[in-house]
XYZ file of C-alpha atoms in Angstrom:
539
model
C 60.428 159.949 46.446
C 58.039 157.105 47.485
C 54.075 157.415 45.833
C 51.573 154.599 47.150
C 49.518 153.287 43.890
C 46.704 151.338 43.587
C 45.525 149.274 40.266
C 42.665 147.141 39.458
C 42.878 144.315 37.686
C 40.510 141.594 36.590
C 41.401 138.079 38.545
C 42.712 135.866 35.965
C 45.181 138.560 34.909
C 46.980 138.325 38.349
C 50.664 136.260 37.018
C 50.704 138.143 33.837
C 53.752 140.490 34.837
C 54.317 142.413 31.972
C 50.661 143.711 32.608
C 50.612 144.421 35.817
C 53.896 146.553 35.100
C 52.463 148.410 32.321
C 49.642 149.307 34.989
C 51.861 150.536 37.517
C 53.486 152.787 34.515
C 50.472 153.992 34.165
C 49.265 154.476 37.725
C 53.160 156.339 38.427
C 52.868 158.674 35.514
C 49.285 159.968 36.817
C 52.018 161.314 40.091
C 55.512 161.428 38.525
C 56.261 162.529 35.201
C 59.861 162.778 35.447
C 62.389 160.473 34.389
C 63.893 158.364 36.714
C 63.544 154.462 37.153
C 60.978 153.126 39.365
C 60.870 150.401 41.409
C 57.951 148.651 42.757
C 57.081 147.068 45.487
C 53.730 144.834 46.425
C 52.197 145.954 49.488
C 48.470 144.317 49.766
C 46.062 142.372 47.809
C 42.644 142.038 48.655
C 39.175 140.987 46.450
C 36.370 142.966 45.127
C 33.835 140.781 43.926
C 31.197 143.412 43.855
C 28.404 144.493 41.461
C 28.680 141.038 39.568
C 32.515 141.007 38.600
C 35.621 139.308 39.930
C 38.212 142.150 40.500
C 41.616 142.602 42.540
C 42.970 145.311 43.763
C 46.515 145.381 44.443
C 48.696 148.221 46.257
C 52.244 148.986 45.722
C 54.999 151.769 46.921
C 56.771 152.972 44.288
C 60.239 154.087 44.902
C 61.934 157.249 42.629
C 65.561 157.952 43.436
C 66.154 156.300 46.212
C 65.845 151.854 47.533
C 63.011 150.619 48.943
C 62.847 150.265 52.848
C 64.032 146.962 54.234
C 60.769 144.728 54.204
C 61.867 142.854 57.392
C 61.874 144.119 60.765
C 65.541 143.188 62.238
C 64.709 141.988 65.599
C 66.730 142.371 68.609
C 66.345 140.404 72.035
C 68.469 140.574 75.135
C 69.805 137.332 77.294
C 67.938 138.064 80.946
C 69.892 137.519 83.640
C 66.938 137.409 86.380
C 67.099 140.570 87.803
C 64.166 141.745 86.847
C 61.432 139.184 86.462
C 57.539 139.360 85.360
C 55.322 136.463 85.607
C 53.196 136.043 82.169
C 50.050 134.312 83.065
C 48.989 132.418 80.249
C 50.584 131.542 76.564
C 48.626 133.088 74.360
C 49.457 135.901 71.663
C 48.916 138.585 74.368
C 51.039 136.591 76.798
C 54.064 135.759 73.801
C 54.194 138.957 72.690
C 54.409 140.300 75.807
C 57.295 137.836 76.895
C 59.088 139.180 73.547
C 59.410 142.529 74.624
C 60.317 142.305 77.949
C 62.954 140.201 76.376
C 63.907 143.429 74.629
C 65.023 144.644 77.652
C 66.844 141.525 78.846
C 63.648 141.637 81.519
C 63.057 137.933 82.613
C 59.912 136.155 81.840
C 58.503 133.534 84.062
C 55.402 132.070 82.044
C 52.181 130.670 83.441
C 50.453 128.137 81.523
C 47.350 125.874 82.973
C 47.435 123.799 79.403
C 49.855 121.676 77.853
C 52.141 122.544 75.359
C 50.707 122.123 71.592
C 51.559 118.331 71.087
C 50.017 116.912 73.521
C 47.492 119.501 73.591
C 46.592 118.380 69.928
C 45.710 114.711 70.899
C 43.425 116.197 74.365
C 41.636 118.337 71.181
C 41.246 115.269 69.013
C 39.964 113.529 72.205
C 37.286 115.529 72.088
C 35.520 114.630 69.247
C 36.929 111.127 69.241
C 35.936 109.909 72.980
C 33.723 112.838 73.761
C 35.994 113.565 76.329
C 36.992 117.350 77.734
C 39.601 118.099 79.345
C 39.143 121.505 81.766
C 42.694 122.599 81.266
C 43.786 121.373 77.987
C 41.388 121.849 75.248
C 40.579 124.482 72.066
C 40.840 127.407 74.533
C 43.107 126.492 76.756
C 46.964 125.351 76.172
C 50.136 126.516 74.741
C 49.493 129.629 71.893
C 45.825 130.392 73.294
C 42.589 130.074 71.788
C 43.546 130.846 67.927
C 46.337 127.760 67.986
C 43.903 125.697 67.221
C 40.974 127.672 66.004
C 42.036 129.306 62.792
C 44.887 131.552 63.552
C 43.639 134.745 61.628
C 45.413 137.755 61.701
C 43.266 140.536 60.007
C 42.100 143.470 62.787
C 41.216 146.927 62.482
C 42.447 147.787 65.367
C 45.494 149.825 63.428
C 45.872 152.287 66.681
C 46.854 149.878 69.578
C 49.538 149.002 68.216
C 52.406 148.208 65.043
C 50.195 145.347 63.239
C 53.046 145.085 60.922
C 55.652 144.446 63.732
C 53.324 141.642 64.827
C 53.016 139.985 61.253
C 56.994 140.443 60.748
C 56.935 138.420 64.411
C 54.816 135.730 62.852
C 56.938 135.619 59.926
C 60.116 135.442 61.505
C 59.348 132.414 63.629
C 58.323 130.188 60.069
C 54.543 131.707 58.584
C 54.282 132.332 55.424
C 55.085 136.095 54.195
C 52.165 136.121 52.250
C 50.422 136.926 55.323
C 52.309 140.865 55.186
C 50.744 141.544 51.449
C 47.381 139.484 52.197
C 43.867 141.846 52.596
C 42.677 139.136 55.470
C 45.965 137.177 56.409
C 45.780 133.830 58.012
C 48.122 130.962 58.905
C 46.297 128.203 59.278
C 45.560 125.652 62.362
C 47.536 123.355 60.603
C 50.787 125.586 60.533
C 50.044 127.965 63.832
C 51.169 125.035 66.627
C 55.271 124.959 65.052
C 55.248 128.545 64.602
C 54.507 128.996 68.467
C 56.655 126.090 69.655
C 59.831 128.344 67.581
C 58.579 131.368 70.030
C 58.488 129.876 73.228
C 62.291 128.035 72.035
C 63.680 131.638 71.369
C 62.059 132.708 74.534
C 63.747 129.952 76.461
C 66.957 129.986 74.624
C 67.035 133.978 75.907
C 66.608 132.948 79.646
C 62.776 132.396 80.226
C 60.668 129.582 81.633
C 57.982 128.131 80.849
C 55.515 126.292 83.779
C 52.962 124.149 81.700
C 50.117 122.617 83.759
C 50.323 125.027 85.992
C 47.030 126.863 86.985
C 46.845 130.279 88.906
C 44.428 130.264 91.925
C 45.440 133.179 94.346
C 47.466 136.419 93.840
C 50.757 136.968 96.570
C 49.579 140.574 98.208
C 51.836 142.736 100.460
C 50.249 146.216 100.746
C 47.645 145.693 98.535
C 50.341 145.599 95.492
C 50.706 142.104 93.918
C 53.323 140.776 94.250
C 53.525 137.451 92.712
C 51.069 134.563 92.183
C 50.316 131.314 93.777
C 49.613 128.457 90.964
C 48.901 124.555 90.841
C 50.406 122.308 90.203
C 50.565 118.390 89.909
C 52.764 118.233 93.183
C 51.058 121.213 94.823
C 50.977 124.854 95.173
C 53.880 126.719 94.346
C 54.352 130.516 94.631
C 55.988 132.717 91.746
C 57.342 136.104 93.388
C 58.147 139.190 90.458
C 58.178 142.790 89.577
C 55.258 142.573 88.352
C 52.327 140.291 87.260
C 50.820 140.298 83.224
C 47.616 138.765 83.276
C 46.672 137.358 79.951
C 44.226 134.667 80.478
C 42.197 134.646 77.468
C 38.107 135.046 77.441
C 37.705 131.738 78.907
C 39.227 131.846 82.038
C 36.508 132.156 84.514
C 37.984 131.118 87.670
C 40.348 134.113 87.063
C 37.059 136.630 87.098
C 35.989 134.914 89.998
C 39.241 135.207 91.759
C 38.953 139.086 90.939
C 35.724 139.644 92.599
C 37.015 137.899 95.190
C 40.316 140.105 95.819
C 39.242 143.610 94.258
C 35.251 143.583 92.799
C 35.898 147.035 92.038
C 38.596 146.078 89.438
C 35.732 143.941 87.595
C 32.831 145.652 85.108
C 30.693 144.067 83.253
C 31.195 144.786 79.159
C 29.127 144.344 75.819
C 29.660 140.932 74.031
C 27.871 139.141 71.765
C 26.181 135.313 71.191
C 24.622 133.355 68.988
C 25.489 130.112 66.236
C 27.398 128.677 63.550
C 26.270 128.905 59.947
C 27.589 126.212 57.634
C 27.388 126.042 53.986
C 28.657 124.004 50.983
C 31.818 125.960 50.409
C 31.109 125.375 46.726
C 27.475 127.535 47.312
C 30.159 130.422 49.067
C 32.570 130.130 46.367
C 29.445 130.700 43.364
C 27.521 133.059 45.369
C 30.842 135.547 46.440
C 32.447 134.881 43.091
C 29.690 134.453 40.447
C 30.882 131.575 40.019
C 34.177 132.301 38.363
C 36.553 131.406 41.028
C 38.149 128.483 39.275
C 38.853 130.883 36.317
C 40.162 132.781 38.424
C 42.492 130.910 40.302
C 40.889 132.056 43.597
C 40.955 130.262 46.761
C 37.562 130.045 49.029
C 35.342 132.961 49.404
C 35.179 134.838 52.610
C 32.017 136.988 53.738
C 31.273 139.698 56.169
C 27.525 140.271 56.854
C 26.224 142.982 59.306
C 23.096 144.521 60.173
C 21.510 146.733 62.939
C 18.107 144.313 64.091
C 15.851 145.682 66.884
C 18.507 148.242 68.291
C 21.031 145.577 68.501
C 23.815 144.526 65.737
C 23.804 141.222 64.218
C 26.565 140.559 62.110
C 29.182 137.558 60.891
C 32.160 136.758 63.257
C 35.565 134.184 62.586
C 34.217 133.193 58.689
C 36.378 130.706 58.073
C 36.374 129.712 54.472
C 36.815 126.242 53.664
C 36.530 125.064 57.396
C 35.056 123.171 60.239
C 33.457 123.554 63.201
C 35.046 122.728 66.439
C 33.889 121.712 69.767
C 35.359 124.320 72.128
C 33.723 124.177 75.558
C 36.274 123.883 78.395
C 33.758 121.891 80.934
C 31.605 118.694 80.812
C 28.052 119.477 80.341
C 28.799 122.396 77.976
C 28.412 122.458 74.380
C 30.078 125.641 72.784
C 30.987 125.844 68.730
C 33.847 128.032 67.293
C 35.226 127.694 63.644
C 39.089 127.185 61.992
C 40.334 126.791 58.797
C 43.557 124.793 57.372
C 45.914 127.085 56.000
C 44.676 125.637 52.690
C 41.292 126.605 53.276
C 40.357 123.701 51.208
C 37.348 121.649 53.234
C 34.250 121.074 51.746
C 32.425 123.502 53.875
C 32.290 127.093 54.803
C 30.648 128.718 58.381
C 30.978 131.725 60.267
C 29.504 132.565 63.476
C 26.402 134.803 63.337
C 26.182 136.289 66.620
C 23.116 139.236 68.848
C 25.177 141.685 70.510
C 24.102 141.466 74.175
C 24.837 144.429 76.644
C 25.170 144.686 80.053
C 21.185 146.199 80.169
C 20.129 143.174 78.387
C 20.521 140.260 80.974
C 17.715 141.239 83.074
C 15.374 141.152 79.945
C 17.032 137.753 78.979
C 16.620 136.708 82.634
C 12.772 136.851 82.417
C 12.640 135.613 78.725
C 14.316 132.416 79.495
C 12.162 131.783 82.511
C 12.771 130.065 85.652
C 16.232 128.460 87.111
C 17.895 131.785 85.305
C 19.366 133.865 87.542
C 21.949 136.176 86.535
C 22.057 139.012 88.377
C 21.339 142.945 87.716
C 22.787 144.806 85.105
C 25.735 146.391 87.290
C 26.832 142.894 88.240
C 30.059 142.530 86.631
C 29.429 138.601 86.460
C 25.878 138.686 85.057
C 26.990 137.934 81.468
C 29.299 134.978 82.325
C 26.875 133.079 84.087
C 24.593 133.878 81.292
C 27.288 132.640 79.176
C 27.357 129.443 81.229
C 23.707 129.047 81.338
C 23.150 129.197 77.378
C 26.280 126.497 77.171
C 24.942 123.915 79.551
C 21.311 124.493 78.107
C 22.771 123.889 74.396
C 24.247 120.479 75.772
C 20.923 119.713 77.292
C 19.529 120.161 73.609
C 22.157 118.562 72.115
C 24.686 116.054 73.914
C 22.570 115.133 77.010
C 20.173 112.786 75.022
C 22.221 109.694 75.428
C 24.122 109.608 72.212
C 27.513 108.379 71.449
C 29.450 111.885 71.921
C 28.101 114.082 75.069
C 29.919 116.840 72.616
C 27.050 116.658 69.803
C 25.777 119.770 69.029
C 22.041 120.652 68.412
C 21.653 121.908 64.717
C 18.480 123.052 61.969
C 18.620 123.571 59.024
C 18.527 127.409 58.442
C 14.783 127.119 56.303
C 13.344 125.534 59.108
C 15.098 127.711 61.704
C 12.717 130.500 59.934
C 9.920 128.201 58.943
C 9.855 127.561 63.009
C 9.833 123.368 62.248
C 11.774 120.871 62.900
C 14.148 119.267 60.734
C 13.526 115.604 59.954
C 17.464 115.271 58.376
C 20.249 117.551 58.798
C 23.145 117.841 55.850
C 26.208 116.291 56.194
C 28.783 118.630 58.352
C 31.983 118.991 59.118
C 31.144 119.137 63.124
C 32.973 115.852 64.024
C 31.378 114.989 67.699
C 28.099 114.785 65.884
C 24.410 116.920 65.998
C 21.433 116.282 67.067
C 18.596 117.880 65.142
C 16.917 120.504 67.536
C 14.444 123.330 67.595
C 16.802 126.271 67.712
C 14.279 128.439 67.344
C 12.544 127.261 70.116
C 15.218 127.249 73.113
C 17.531 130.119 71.891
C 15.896 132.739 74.680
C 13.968 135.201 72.068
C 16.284 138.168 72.131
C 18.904 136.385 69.860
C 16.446 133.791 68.386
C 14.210 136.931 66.998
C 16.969 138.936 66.194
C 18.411 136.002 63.985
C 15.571 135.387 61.928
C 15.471 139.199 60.697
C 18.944 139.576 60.219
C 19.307 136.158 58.300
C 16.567 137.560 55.845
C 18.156 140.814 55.805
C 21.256 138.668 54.689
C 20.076 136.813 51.909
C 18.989 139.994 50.180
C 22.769 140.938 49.940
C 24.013 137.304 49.318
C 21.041 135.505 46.726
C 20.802 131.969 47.944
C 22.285 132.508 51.135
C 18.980 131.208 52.884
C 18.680 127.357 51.445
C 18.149 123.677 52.259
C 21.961 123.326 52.639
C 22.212 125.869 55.418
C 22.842 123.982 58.486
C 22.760 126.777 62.207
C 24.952 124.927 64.950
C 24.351 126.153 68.457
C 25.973 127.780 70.309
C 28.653 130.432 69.660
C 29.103 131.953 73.168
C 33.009 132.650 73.032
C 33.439 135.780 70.850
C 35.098 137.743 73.488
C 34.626 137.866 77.268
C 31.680 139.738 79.096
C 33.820 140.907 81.627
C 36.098 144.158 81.348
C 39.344 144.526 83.995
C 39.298 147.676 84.076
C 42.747 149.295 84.307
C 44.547 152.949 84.528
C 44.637 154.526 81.349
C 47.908 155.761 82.111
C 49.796 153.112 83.624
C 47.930 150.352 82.182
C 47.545 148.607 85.695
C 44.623 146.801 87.104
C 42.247 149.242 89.114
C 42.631 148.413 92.445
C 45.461 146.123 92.346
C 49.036 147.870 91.670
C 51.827 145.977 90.161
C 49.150 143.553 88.024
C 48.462 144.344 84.418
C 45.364 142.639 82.317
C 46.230 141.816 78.908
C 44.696 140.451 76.005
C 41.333 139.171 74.921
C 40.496 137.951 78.771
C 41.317 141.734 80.192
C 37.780 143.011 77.761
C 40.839 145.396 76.509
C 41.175 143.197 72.687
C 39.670 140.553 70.647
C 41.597 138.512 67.930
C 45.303 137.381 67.599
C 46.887 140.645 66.569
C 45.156 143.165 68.717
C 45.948 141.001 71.609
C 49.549 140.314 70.923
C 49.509 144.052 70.408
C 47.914 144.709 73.659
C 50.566 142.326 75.762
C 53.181 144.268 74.080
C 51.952 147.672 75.269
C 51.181 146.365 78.910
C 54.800 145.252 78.757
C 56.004 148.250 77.590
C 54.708 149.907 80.456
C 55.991 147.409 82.669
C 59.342 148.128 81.658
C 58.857 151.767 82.097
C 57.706 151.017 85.813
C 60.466 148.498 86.616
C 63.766 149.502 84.870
């Protein structure tokens, strides 16, 4: 017999084992009264810092008459021989994952990467903030493991239906993270740790009879019959074509050229999607830590404090995205004259500062209205235009760089920043705290250029906010403009059957670029069900 428990227990009681086994006792004999030896085993931890008190709430499975399941997921791969072969387009978690299970099969993956692998992708990120310098191909979005190598590597999603989330964390673990990350509420690697463990996938995937083409960008699809066929990429010595079974597109939300190349080939494959903008909030993490743990979380042994913050402000949510507890923020546009902000986090957690993004969801509906609020030289298109919300995306970046890194400073990367108080006071601020933002800010009326359906929308939902978190509104509270990159505004749309593109047989969208999933683990879930059905189609 196997009974799931659950026991609360205040923080600082957390290594004393003989009470947390008297507990379970407890907890079991409120299912079981019989006889028989229990074992125990820790399933999840997570925080409840509610209603003034520091509390955690651990789950177990305990097992009655019989051993507990094996906790990790034997994995077996098959050597490919080349007979069947799918290009991967990118090397992100949609595009790993996906390579993993085709592997499965012995299926041959051939994958597409436009970055560089995550060494020498690490010093193009550092030359960011260093020289101010951005590289188009090789930057925080684009490059060997995707956008969450370097920004954060979080794992926690409620997106429990796509797919196995505990297959995908057994993945992680397998190839070197910690196994914390199974038993963890809100697990996380760290940016720190994330590069290796990707490097050990793509060596298994190699060792097992893939490839790997780095610095390598896709520009054209092969078409016979209107079925893809392959893809044409370049490279440093020219174009070179890549013939397959099939094609798994899994470009990340970046990857505009690939949403142009689809209107281009098959428009009716393209629609445009709800997404959402807006800016970084930074914070002492020490004002976090006190606020989210009443100030007990040295007591209690507790690392930094997260925080999720939603609210529903003029028809329209506006809620916390990526919190990333004892972090910075990092420059992550792909272009020159761009300034776009994410966060990441150490696996430590352990910087002096917290920030999350605080993003206006924006709809389809809503361009036109932004359109006309933001005045002339802002043309998006209509509502049905499938594009509209990237080139408003675009827009917004290169106007935050005009506000920010255009005004002759040392880093063309600086971002424009106010304090929070004078983001709601509408002034400007004559000094801005010290920040973790390395390229530098540039103090800026926020409040003044944000186009007034997510400027508005801010202020309410930032007092709305400090109602639930006391002191959440202060001096200290820097805003960094602009978070733009929280998930694409385009959708691919595909069959719901067969999980290929609309329009385009034989080409399957994966991933946070396809509009289909947003985070690590619901997009290496998503490239392992578009391979799936690739192998169902091919084999």
């Amino acid at each position: 017999m196997i009974f799931d428990l659950s026991i609360v227990i205040q923080a600082e009681s957390e290594r004393d084992e003989n009470f947390i086994q008297k507990k379970l006792n407890q907890a079991l004999r409120q299912k079981y009264t019989g006889n028989e030896k229990a074992e125990f085993v820790f399933v999840k931890k997570s925080i409840d810092a509610r209603h003034g008190q520091l509390k955690l709430c651990l789950r177990y499975k305990a097992y009655v008459g019989e051993k507990p399941a094996q906790a990790q997921k034997e994995f077996s791969w098959l050597k490919a021989d080349g007979s069947k072969k799918v290009v991967v387009v990118g090397s992100g978690p949609a595009g790993l994952f996906a390579a993993l299970k085709l592997l499965e099969r012995g299926v041959k993956p051939i994958i597409i990467e436009r970055g560089k692998k995550a060494p020498e992708r690490k010093r193009d990120i550092a030359a960011i903030s260093v020289k101010g310098v951005v590289d188009a191909d090789s930057n925080y979005c684009f490059g060997e493991g995707g956008a969450g190598t370097f920004s954060d590597g979080k794992l926690y999603t409620r997106s429990d239906k796509r797919g196995n989330i505990g297959e995908v964390l057994q993945t992680f673990v397998h190839f070197g993270a910690d196994p914390k990350i199974l038993t963890d509420a809100h697990p996380h690697i760290g940016t720190n740790k994330l590069p290796q463990i990707i490097q050990s996938m793509r060596q298994k995937i190699l060792d097992l009879g893939g490839e790997f083409h780095f610095e390598c960008r896709v520009v054209d699809f092969i078409l016979e019959l209107a079925t893809v066929r392959g893809v044409i990429a370049r490279t440093a010595d020219g174009e070179k074509e890549f013939l397959a079974d099939a094609v798994l597109l899994a470009t990340g939300h970046s990857a505009s050229d690939i949403y142009e190349l689809l209107f281009k080939v098959s428009p009716q494959s393209l629609e445009a999607k709800t997404f959402a903008v807006g800016v970084r909030v930074e914070h002492p993490r020490e004002l976090i830590d006190k606020i989210q743990y009443h100030g007990k979380r040295e007591s209690a042994g507790l690392g930094a404090a997260e925080y999720r913050l939603t609210s529903q402000v003029d028809g329209r949510g506006v809620y916390s995205f990526c919190m990333c507890p004892g972090g910075f923020v990092v420059p992550s546009a792909t272009g020159p004259q761009e300034i776009v902000v994410n966060g990441m986090s150490a696996a430590e957690r352990n910087s002096a500062w917290s920030n999350a993004a605080i993003v206006v969801e924006t709809r389809p509906e809503d361009i036109e209205e932004i359109a006309r609020q933001a005045g002339g030289g802002a043309d998006f298109g209509l509502a049905n235009d499938p594009l509209a919300g990237l080139r408003f995306r675009s827009w917004l970046e290169r106007e935050t760089w005009r506000h920010g890194g255009s005004d002759g400073g040392d880093n063309p990367n600086a971002a424009p920043a106010q304090r929070l108080a004078d983001f709601l006071a509408g002034r400007q601020s004559q000094s801005l705290p010290r920040s973790s933002y390395t390229p530098g800010l540039a103090s800026s009326r926020l409040d003044q250029w944000l186009p007034p359906f997510i400027s508005g929308r801010l202020k309410k939902a930032f007092q709305l906010f400090d109602k639930n978190m006391k002191g959440f509104v202060c001096q200290d509270a820097l805003l960094i403009a602009s978070e733009t990159r929280t998930s694409t505004p385009v959708r691919i749309l595909r069959d719901k059957a067969t999980f290929e593109c609309a329009g385009l047989p034989r080409l399957y969208p994966a991933g946070e670029g396809s509009g289909w999933s947003g985070g690590i683990v619901s997009s290496a879930m998503d490239g392992q069900a578009c391979a799936q059905k690739i192998l169902e189609k091919i084999l």
